Coordinates of C-alpha atoms in Angstrom, one line a residue:
M678 CA -0.1 -0.3 0.0
V679 CA 0.8 3.5 -0.6
E680 CA -0.7 6.8 0.1
V681 CA -2.1 8.8 -3.0
T682 CA -2.5 12.5 -2.3
H683 CA -3.3 13.7 -5.3
F684 CA -6.6 14.1 -6.8
E685 CA -9.0 15.3 -9.4
K686 CA -12.2 17.3 -8.6
I687 CA -15.2 14.7 -10.1
W688 CA -18.0 16.9 -8.4
S689 CA -18.9 19.5 -5.3
T690 CA -21.3 21.7 -3.8
K691 CA -21.0 24.7 -1.8
R692 CA -24.4 23.9 0.1
G693 CA -25.1 21.6 3.6
G694 CA -23.1 19.3 5.5
P695 CA -21.9 19.9 8.9
S696 CA -20.2 23.1 8.0
S697 CA -22.7 24.4 5.9
K698 CA -20.0 25.0 3.2
G699 CA -21.0 21.7 1.2
V700 CA -18.3 19.0 0.5
S701 CA -16.2 17.9 -2.5
F702 CA -15.6 14.5 -4.1
Y703 CA -12.4 13.4 -5.4
K704 CA -10.7 10.9 -8.0
P705 CA -7.1 9.5 -6.8
I706 CA -4.8 10.5 -9.8
S707 CA -0.9 10.3 -10.2
I708 CA -1.5 6.3 -8.7
P709 CA 2.1 4.4 -8.7
T710 CA 2.4 1.9 -11.3
G711 CA 1.3 -1.1 -10.8
Y712 CA -1.2 0.0 -7.8
H713 CA -4.8 0.1 -7.8
C714 CA -7.6 2.4 -6.6
L715 CA -9.8 1.4 -4.0
G716 CA -12.5 3.9 -3.6
Y717 CA -12.9 7.8 -4.3
Y718 CA -12.6 10.5 -1.4
C719 CA -14.7 12.9 0.3
Q720 CA -13.7 16.1 1.9
D721 CA -15.7 19.2 3.3
N722 CA -14.9 22.4 2.1
T723 CA -13.6 24.2 5.3
G724 CA -10.4 24.0 4.4
V725 CA -7.5 23.1 2.0
L726 CA -7.4 19.9 0.1
D727 CA -5.3 17.9 2.5
G728 CA -6.4 14.2 2.2
W729 CA -5.6 10.8 1.4
T730 CA -6.2 7.2 0.3
L731 CA -4.5 4.0 0.0
V732 CA -3.9 2.4 -3.3
A733 CA -2.7 -1.0 -3.1
K734 CA -0.4 -3.3 -5.6
E735 CA -0.6 -7.6 -5.6
R736 CA 2.4 -9.0 -3.5
I737 CA 4.2 -11.4 -6.0
L738 CA 5.3 -14.4 -4.2
F739 CA 6.3 -17.3 -6.3
S740 CA 7.0 -21.1 -5.2
H741 CA 10.6 -21.1 -5.1
D742 CA 10.1 -18.0 -2.3
S743 CA 11.4 -15.3 -5.2
A744 CA 9.7 -11.8 -5.1
S745 CA 10.7 -10.6 -8.2
E746 CA 7.9 -9.2 -10.9
G747 CA 6.1 -11.3 -12.6
T748 CA 2.8 -13.0 -12.8
Y749 CA 0.7 -13.5 -9.2
E750 CA 1.6 -17.3 -8.7
P751 CA 0.6 -18.1 -5.1
L752 CA 2.6 -20.0 -2.6
E753 CA 1.1 -23.8 -2.1
S754 CA -1.8 -23.3 0.8
H755 CA -4.5 -25.3 2.5
D756 CA -6.1 -22.3 3.0
L757 CA -8.4 -21.7 -0.2
E758 CA -8.7 -18.1 0.4
A759 CA -5.0 -17.7 0.6
R760 CA -5.1 -19.0 -2.6
R761 CA -6.9 -16.3 -4.7
R762 CA -5.5 -13.3 -5.7
P763 CA -5.9 -10.3 -3.1
L764 CA -7.5 -7.8 -5.7
S765 CA -10.1 -8.5 -8.1
S766 CA -12.2 -6.1 -10.4
P767 CA -15.6 -5.8 -9.4
V768 CA -18.0 -7.5 -11.8
D769 CA -21.0 -4.8 -11.8
Y770 CA -21.5 -1.4 -10.5
T771 CA -24.9 -0.5 -8.3
L772 CA -26.3 2.9 -8.4
I773 CA -26.5 4.4 -5.2
W774 CA -28.2 7.9 -5.4
N775 CA -27.4 10.8 -8.1
T776 CA -28.2 14.5 -8.1
P777 CA -31.7 15.5 -8.6
Q778 CA -32.4 17.0 -12.3
G779 CA -32.0 20.5 -12.2
K780 CA -31.1 21.0 -8.1
F781 CA -27.5 21.4 -8.4
N782 CA -25.3 22.8 -11.2
H783 CA -23.7 19.8 -12.3
S784 CA -24.7 16.1 -12.2
A785 CA -23.1 13.5 -9.8
F786 CA -23.6 9.4 -10.1
F787 CA -22.6 7.4 -6.9
W788 CA -22.1 4.1 -7.4
L789 CA -21.0 1.0 -5.3
P790 CA -18.6 -1.4 -6.9
C791 CA -20.3 -5.0 -6.9
A792 CA -17.5 -7.8 -5.5
Q793 CA -17.7 -11.0 -6.9
D794 CA -17.7 -14.0 -4.4
G795 CA -14.8 -13.9 -1.8
Y796 CA -14.5 -10.3 -2.4
V797 CA -15.8 -7.1 -0.9
P798 CA -15.5 -3.1 -2.0
A799 CA -13.5 -0.6 -0.1
G800 CA -15.2 2.1 -1.4
F801 CA -17.4 4.2 -4.1
V802 CA -16.8 5.4 -7.1
V803 CA -18.4 9.1 -8.2
T804 CA -19.1 10.2 -12.0
K805 CA -20.3 13.0 -14.0
T806 CA -22.5 11.2 -16.5
S807 CA -24.9 7.9 -15.9
E808 CA -22.7 5.7 -17.8
K809 CA -21.3 2.9 -15.5
P810 CA -17.5 3.2 -14.5
M811 CA -15.2 0.8 -16.3
I812 CA -14.7 -2.2 -14.1
S813 CA -11.1 -1.4 -14.0
E814 CA -11.6 1.4 -12.1
V815 CA -11.6 0.3 -8.9
M816 CA -10.7 -3.5 -7.1
C817 CA -12.4 -5.1 -4.4
V818 CA -10.4 -7.1 -1.9
R819 CA -10.1 -10.7 -1.0
V820 CA -12.3 -11.0 2.3
D821 CA -10.0 -12.3 4.7
L822 CA -7.9 -9.4 3.9
T823 CA -10.8 -7.0 5.5
G824 CA -12.8 -6.1 8.5
D825 CA -15.9 -4.4 9.1
C826 CA -15.6 -0.4 9.1
K827 CA -18.4 1.8 11.2
L828 CA -19.6 5.3 10.3
T829 CA -18.2 7.8 11.9
N830 CA -19.0 11.6 11.1
M831 CA -21.2 13.0 8.5
L832 CA -19.9 14.9 5.9
W833 CA -22.9 15.6 3.9
S834 CA -26.6 14.9 3.5
Y835 CA -29.8 15.1 0.9
G836 CA -33.2 14.7 0.5
S837 CA -35.9 14.4 3.0
S838 CA -36.1 11.8 6.2
N839 CA -38.3 9.6 4.2
R840 CA -35.5 9.4 1.1
P841 CA -32.0 10.6 2.7
F842 CA -28.7 10.1 0.9
N843 CA -26.1 10.7 3.5
V844 CA -22.1 10.7 2.7
W845 CA -19.8 9.7 5.9
N846 CA -16.2 9.2 7.1
V847 CA -15.7 5.5 8.0
Y848 CA -13.1 3.8 10.5
P849 CA -12.2 0.2 11.6
C850 CA -14.7 -1.0 14.0
K851 CA -11.3 -2.6 16.1
T852 CA -8.9 -0.5 16.8
G853 CA -6.0 -0.6 19.2
L854 CA -2.2 -1.6 19.8
D855 CA -2.6 -5.2 18.4
E856 CA -5.4 -4.6 16.3
K857 CA -4.4 -5.2 12.1
M858 CA -7.4 -3.1 10.8
I859 CA -6.3 -0.3 8.3
S860 CA -8.5 3.0 7.3
A861 CA -8.4 3.3 3.5
G862 CA -9.4 6.8 3.7
N863 CA -12.4 6.5 1.3
F864 CA -15.9 7.6 2.1
C865 CA -19.1 5.8 2.3
C866 CA -22.6 6.8 0.7
T867 CA -26.1 5.4 2.6
T868 CA -29.5 5.8 1.5
S869 CA -31.5 4.1 4.5
K870 CA -33.6 6.2 7.0
T871 CA -31.8 4.5 9.7
V872 CA -28.2 3.2 10.1
S873 CA -28.2 -0.4 12.0
N874 CA -25.4 -0.2 14.5
C875 CA -23.7 2.4 12.0
V876 CA -22.0 -0.3 10.3
S877 CA -20.7 0.5 6.6
P878 CA -21.4 -1.7 3.7
I879 CA -17.9 -0.8 2.6
S880 CA -14.5 -3.0 4.3
C881 CA -11.6 -1.5 5.5
L882 CA -8.4 -3.1 4.8
K883 CA -6.7 -5.6 6.9
N884 CA -2.9 -6.2 7.5
A885 CA -2.0 -9.8 7.1
A886 CA 1.6 -9.2 8.2
C887 CA 3.2 -8.1 11.5
V888 CA 1.4 -4.7 12.4
Y889 CA 5.3 -3.7 13.6
Q890 CA 7.3 -4.0 10.8
S891 CA 7.0 -0.4 9.5
M892 CA 6.7 0.8 12.8
P893 CA 10.2 3.6 13.7
T894 CA 12.9 2.7 15.0
A895 CA 14.7 4.2 18.7
D896 CA 16.8 6.6 16.6
Q897 CA 13.3 7.4 14.2
I898 CA 11.4 8.0 17.1
H899 CA 14.0 10.5 18.5
A900 CA 13.7 12.1 14.9
L901 CA 9.9 12.4 15.0
M902 CA 9.9 14.1 18.2
S903 CA 12.9 16.7 17.3
T904 CA 10.5 17.0 14.1
Y905 CA 7.2 17.2 15.6
G906 CA 7.5 17.5 19.3
P907 CA 4.4 20.3 20.1
V908 CA 5.0 23.2 22.2
F909 CA 3.0 23.7 25.5
Y910 CA 1.7 27.0 26.3
F911 CA 0.1 28.0 29.9
H912 CA -2.1 30.3 30.2
P913 CA -0.3 34.1 31.6
D914 CA -2.4 33.3 34.5
E915 CA -1.9 29.8 35.5
K916 CA -1.0 28.9 38.9
Y917 CA -0.8 25.3 38.4
L918 CA 2.3 24.6 35.9
P919 CA 3.3 21.0 35.4
S920 CA 6.5 19.1 36.6
S921 CA 8.3 15.9 36.2
V922 CA 7.4 13.4 38.3
T923 CA 10.8 12.6 39.9
W924 CA 10.5 16.6 40.9
L925 CA 7.2 15.5 43.1
F926 CA 8.8 12.9 44.4
E927 CA 11.7 14.7 45.6
Q928 CA 9.4 17.8 47.2
G929 CA 8.0 14.6 49.8
A930 CA 5.2 13.2 48.4
L931 CA 3.6 10.5 50.2
L932 CA 1.9 7.3 49.8
Y933 CA -1.0 6.5 51.8
K934 CA -2.5 2.9 52.0
K935 CA -6.1 2.3 53.3
D936 CA -6.6 1.9 57.0
K937 CA -3.2 2.4 57.5
D938 CA -2.5 5.8 59.8
E939 CA 0.7 7.0 58.7
P940 CA 2.1 7.3 55.1
E941 CA 5.0 6.4 53.6
R942 CA 7.3 9.0 51.9
L943 CA 8.3 8.0 48.1
S944 CA 11.5 7.5 47.1
C945 CA 12.6 9.7 44.5
D946 CA 12.4 7.2 41.6
G947 CA 9.2 5.8 42.8
C948 CA 10.7 2.1 43.8
N949 CA 8.5 1.7 46.9
L950 CA 5.5 2.3 44.9
P951 CA 3.2 -1.0 44.9
V952 CA 1.7 -2.5 41.3
N953 CA -1.2 -4.3 40.9
S954 CA -3.0 -3.2 43.6
L955 CA -7.0 -2.4 43.8
D956 CA -8.9 0.9 43.2
G957 CA -8.8 3.0 46.7
E958 CA -6.0 0.7 48.4
Y959 CA -3.1 3.1 47.8
W960 CA -3.0 6.9 47.0
I961 CA -0.6 9.4 46.4
G962 CA -0.8 12.5 48.4
L963 CA 1.1 15.8 48.7
P964 CA 3.8 16.3 51.5
H965 CA 3.0 17.8 54.8
G966 CA 2.2 21.6 55.9
D967 CA 3.2 24.6 53.9
A968 CA 5.0 22.4 51.4
A969 CA 1.9 21.5 50.0
E970 CA 1.3 24.4 48.4
S971 CA 4.6 25.1 47.0
V972 CA 4.0 21.5 45.3
K973 CA 0.7 22.7 43.9
K974 CA 2.4 25.3 41.6
G975 CA 4.3 22.5 40.1
N976 CA 8.2 23.1 38.5
L977 CA 8.2 24.1 35.3
E978 CA 12.0 24.0 35.0
S979 CA 12.1 20.0 35.7
A980 CA 8.7 19.5 33.3
K981 CA 9.3 17.1 30.7
A982 CA 7.1 14.9 28.3
Y983 CA 6.8 11.2 28.6
V984 CA 5.9 9.8 25.4
Q985 CA 4.5 6.3 24.6
V986 CA 5.0 4.9 20.9
K987 CA 2.7 2.2 19.6
P988 CA 1.6 1.1 16.4
M989 CA -2.1 2.0 15.2
L990 CA -4.4 1.2 12.6
G991 CA -2.8 -1.9 11.5
G992 CA 0.7 -0.6 11.9
V993 CA 0.3 2.1 9.4
Y994 CA 0.4 4.9 11.8
T995 CA 2.6 5.6 14.4
D996 CA 0.9 7.1 17.6
L997 CA 3.2 9.2 19.5
V998 CA 1.2 9.8 23.1
V999 CA 2.9 13.0 24.7
W1000 CA 2.1 13.0 28.4
I1001 CA 2.2 16.1 30.7
Y1002 CA 2.0 15.7 34.7
F1003 CA 0.6 18.6 36.8
P1004 CA 1.0 18.4 40.7
F1005 CA -2.5 19.9 41.0
N1006 CA -5.5 20.8 39.3
G1007 CA -6.9 24.0 40.0
P1008 CA -10.5 25.3 40.3
S1009 CA -13.2 25.8 38.0
T1010 CA -15.0 28.8 37.0
A1011 CA -18.7 29.2 35.7
K1012 CA -19.5 31.7 32.5
L1013 CA -23.3 32.6 33.0
A1014 CA -23.8 34.9 29.8
L1015 CA -22.2 38.0 31.0
I1016 CA -21.3 37.0 34.7
D1017 CA -18.3 34.9 35.5
V1018 CA -18.7 32.8 39.0
S1019 CA -16.2 31.3 40.6
L1020 CA -16.8 27.6 41.8
G1021 CA -14.9 27.8 45.0
N1022 CA -13.0 24.7 45.1
I1023 CA -14.9 22.8 42.8
G1024 CA -13.0 20.9 40.2
E1025 CA -9.9 20.7 42.5
H1026 CA -7.8 17.8 42.7
V1027 CA -4.3 16.8 43.3
S1028 CA -2.4 15.3 40.2
D1029 CA -3.7 16.1 36.8
W1030 CA -2.3 13.8 33.8
E1031 CA -3.1 15.4 30.5
H1032 CA -1.9 14.3 26.7
V1033 CA -2.2 14.7 23.1
T1034 CA -1.3 12.2 20.1
L1035 CA 0.4 12.9 17.3
R1036 CA -0.8 10.5 14.6
I1037 CA 2.2 10.3 11.9
S1038 CA 2.0 8.1 8.7
N1039 CA 4.1 5.2 8.5
L1040 CA 4.0 5.2 4.4
S1041 CA 5.1 8.9 4.3
G1042 CA 6.2 10.1 7.6
H1043 CA 4.0 12.9 7.7
L1044 CA 2.2 14.0 10.6
K1045 CA -1.3 13.3 9.9
K1046 CA -3.3 15.0 12.5
V1047 CA -3.0 15.6 16.2
Y1048 CA -5.9 14.6 19.0
F1049 CA -6.1 17.2 22.1
A1050 CA -7.3 15.5 25.3
Q1051 CA -10.2 17.6 27.0
H1052 CA -11.7 16.5 30.1
S1053 CA -13.4 13.3 29.8
G1054 CA -13.0 13.6 25.6
G1055 CA -11.0 15.1 23.0
M1056 CA -11.0 15.9 19.4
W1057 CA -9.1 15.2 16.6
V1058 CA -7.7 18.0 14.0
N1059 CA -6.2 17.6 10.5
A1060 CA -2.5 18.6 10.5
S1061 CA -3.3 21.3 8.2
E1062 CA -5.7 23.1 10.7
L1063 CA -3.1 23.2 13.3
E1064 CA -1.2 25.9 14.7
Y1065 CA 2.7 25.8 14.6
A1066 CA 5.0 26.9 17.2
Y1067 CA 8.2 26.9 14.6
G1068 CA 8.8 24.3 11.8
N1069 CA 6.9 21.4 11.6
N1070 CA 6.3 21.5 15.9
I1071 CA 3.4 21.8 17.0
A1072 CA 1.3 24.5 19.4
V1073 CA -0.8 22.9 22.0
Y1074 CA -2.7 25.3 24.3
S1075 CA -3.4 24.4 27.8
S1076 CA -6.5 25.6 29.7
R1077 CA -6.2 27.8 32.7
N1078 CA -6.5 25.9 36.0
G1079 CA -7.9 22.6 34.3
H1080 CA -5.0 22.0 31.8
A1081 CA -7.3 20.6 28.7
S1082 CA -5.6 20.7 25.6
Y1083 CA -6.7 23.0 22.7
P1084 CA -5.0 24.1 19.3
H1085 CA -5.8 27.4 19.3
P1086 CA -5.7 30.2 21.8
G1087 CA -9.1 31.8 23.1
L1088 CA -12.1 30.9 25.6
V1089 CA -13.8 27.6 24.8
L1090 CA -17.3 26.9 27.0
Q1091 CA -18.0 23.4 28.3
G1092 CA -21.9 23.7 28.5
N1093 CA -24.0 25.6 26.4
R1094 CA -22.4 27.5 23.8
C1095 CA -25.5 28.7 22.6
I1096 CA -26.7 31.0 25.4
G1097 CA -23.5 31.4 26.9
V1098 CA -23.6 29.3 29.5
G1099 CA -20.5 26.7 30.7
I1100 CA -17.6 26.0 32.7
R1101 CA -14.9 28.2 31.5
N1102 CA -11.4 26.8 29.4
D1103 CA -9.4 29.9 29.0
T1104 CA -6.2 29.3 26.8
A1105 CA -3.7 32.1 25.8
H1106 CA 0.0 32.6 23.9
S1107 CA 2.3 33.2 26.8
D1108 CA 6.1 33.3 27.8
C1109 CA 5.3 30.2 29.7
F1110 CA 5.8 27.2 27.6
L1111 CA 7.5 23.6 27.6
E1112 CA 9.4 22.6 24.5
T1113 CA 8.2 18.8 24.4
S1114 CA 10.8 18.2 21.7
K1115 CA 13.6 19.1 24.1
N1116 CA 12.3 17.7 27.2
Y1117 CA 11.0 14.1 26.7
H1118 CA 11.5 10.7 28.2
I1119 CA 10.4 7.9 26.1
I1120 CA 8.4 5.2 28.8
S1121 CA 7.0 2.6 26.2
A1122 CA 7.7 1.4 23.2
E1123 CA 7.5 -2.3 23.6
Y1124 CA 7.6 -3.4 20.1
L1125 CA 11.4 -2.4 19.8
H1126 CA 12.3 -5.6 21.3
L1127 CA 10.9 -7.3 17.9
L1128 CA 12.6 -5.2 15.9
G1129 CA 16.4 -6.3 17.6
D1130 CA 16.1 -2.8 18.6
H1131 CA 16.8 -1.6 22.6
A1132 CA 13.3 -0.6 24.1
P1133 CA 13.5 2.0 26.8
D1134 CA 13.3 1.5 30.2
E1135 CA 10.0 1.9 31.9
P1136 CA 9.8 4.0 35.1
N1137 CA 8.9 2.1 38.1
W1138 CA 5.8 4.8 38.7
L1139 CA 4.4 3.6 35.1
Y1140 CA 3.2 0.1 36.8
Y1141 CA 1.7 2.0 39.8
T1142 CA -2.1 1.0 39.4
C1143 CA -3.8 3.4 42.2
E1144 CA -4.9 6.7 42.2
W1145 CA -2.7 9.6 42.0
G1146 CA -4.4 11.7 44.7
P1147 CA -6.9 11.3 47.4
N1148 CA -10.5 10.8 47.0
I1149 CA -12.3 13.0 49.7
L1150 CA -16.0 13.0 50.2
Y1151 CA -18.0 16.0 51.7
N1152 CA -20.9 17.9 51.3
R1153 CA -20.7 21.0 49.3
R1154 CA -24.2 21.7 48.9
V1155 CA -24.3 24.0 51.5
K1156 CA -21.5 26.2 49.4
V1157 CA -23.4 25.9 46.4
D1158 CA -26.6 27.0 48.1
R1159 CA -25.5 30.0 49.3
L1160 CA -23.6 30.8 45.6
L1161 CA -27.2 30.2 44.2
G1162 CA -28.7 32.8 46.6
Q1163 CA -26.7 35.3 45.3
L1164 CA -27.7 34.9 41.8
P1165 CA -30.5 36.2 40.0
E1166 CA -33.5 33.7 39.2
R1167 CA -32.2 33.3 35.2
L1168 CA -28.6 32.5 36.5
R1169 CA -29.3 30.5 39.0
K1170 CA -31.3 28.1 36.7
S1171 CA -28.2 28.3 34.4
L1172 CA -25.9 27.2 37.1
K1173 CA -27.8 24.3 38.5
Y1174 CA -27.9 23.2 35.3
L1175 CA -24.2 23.2 34.6
L1176 CA -24.0 21.6 38.6
R1177 CA -25.8 18.8 37.5
K1178 CA -23.3 18.0 34.7
F1179 CA -20.6 18.2 37.1
P1180 CA -22.0 15.6 40.0
N1181 CA -18.5 13.8 41.0
E1182 CA -16.7 17.0 41.4
L1183 CA -19.3 18.6 44.1
S1184 CA -19.5 15.4 45.7
G1185 CA -15.4 16.0 46.2
Q1186 CA -12.0 15.3 45.0
Q1187 CA -10.9 12.1 43.3
G1188 CA -7.4 11.2 42.2
P1189 CA -6.6 10.3 38.7
T1190 CA -5.0 7.3 37.6
G1191 CA -1.7 6.8 35.7
P1192 CA -1.4 6.6 31.5
R1193 CA -1.3 2.9 32.1
R1194 CA -4.5 2.4 33.5
K1195 CA -6.3 4.3 30.6
D1196 CA -8.3 2.2 28.4
Y1197 CA -6.6 4.1 25.4
W1198 CA -3.3 3.0 26.4
L1199 CA -4.1 -0.3 24.2
G1200 CA -6.9 1.1 22.3
D1201 CA -7.7 4.3 20.4
E1202 CA -8.9 7.6 21.7
R1203 CA -11.7 8.9 22.8
V1204 CA -13.9 10.8 20.2
K1205 CA -17.5 11.8 20.3
Y1206 CA -19.1 11.4 16.6
H1207 CA -21.9 13.4 15.3
H1208 CA -24.4 11.6 13.4

């Protein structure tokens, strides 16, 4: 497989879609000799054309184990599927939808390839006329080399609820560190009123080889961090800055054990942290006395990025997961129309682990997109839509007190933006920043030993499975009721709505778990798709 990034526009509309700016459909061009198109590409009209699709070539294997060019001759195999060619031309096309006459400036026809038995389509074809595409226009893929796709974000829709035509992005149903499913970069069309389980009629690809074969070596990982390592900008009024984990331990951080009166001071390397313990059995606390307030402020001079390197989407991509540690998460502020209301210590907790993920193509070495973690969710942003601090090093803006990551500076409301009610996430450019390309530590790249390379030494604290802060339950209702009593009736209703959205933060502090305890340590990032 190779990536194709050159396209010929087939059809475009300037209306509809989530952005209300329409979409464009493209045919891949400049395909290398011997490779075959699997489907066309679609992108909304909100930015520059920065997409890609995968094109595929059959690997030629002869019975004498030669890999020279020639006629496809599969190796001897008892598996009938494995003896069939990996790619096959469709036998026909089914017209899924076409533009109604007189409704658009130009006509477009959307076709689903009809595969022969044992093969499935991996994409759609768009034409300007009603004439069916040639069977050589795309190839279908042998079924054992594919997997199920799910429909994710809707790109465009047209028609009534009774006769809809919808265009979607698609994504493999199974993703994670060891999963072999690959996104081909194609779009999907549906005409159903309802989408059953969001399963796509086209398939994704499957890496039949080891997912680690195309992953970067240790030297290449350092080159990628040097090239793309993000610069984290902290708000000019940020009181709670990051630090290194070692600095936290050096300041006298304490290890508490359930039902034990006196805590134990942590060693500087964390070697006395327990592993494989139950939730709530242990937790990390700040030093006693005045030192706690000092530690809460962090120590930017010691701060560094902790980087996990893992394969994603069948090993076609490398994910660099860049973790930042904060000793303390500050309080929240609510915005109620034109009024800002401090929520006291609501939102505070000891320790805060935040991250961004850089997804890099192993086929080209290019940064494709970045995931910005934001509280309990996050968002992917394409590389063309990012800000860059310098060169190819991206800018990340960390929100004041809460440390959620955003691609651009400004205010983001966590709540109802239409009426201006929500929890404030304020970010801004400042002289207070962390250059991760110069300050990082590779904490996990487990696949390297399979490549015969030296895997990094993993820190002791990485295997600590309990909370990095105490869980403290207390009743804040009195404070909340007093705060509500000081507000006009209209604002009281807005604040009550907000507080219902954050029940855990109302009931107390809850320390986070470390990076390795997150479900996306082995899996993919958490994203809410908009249908």
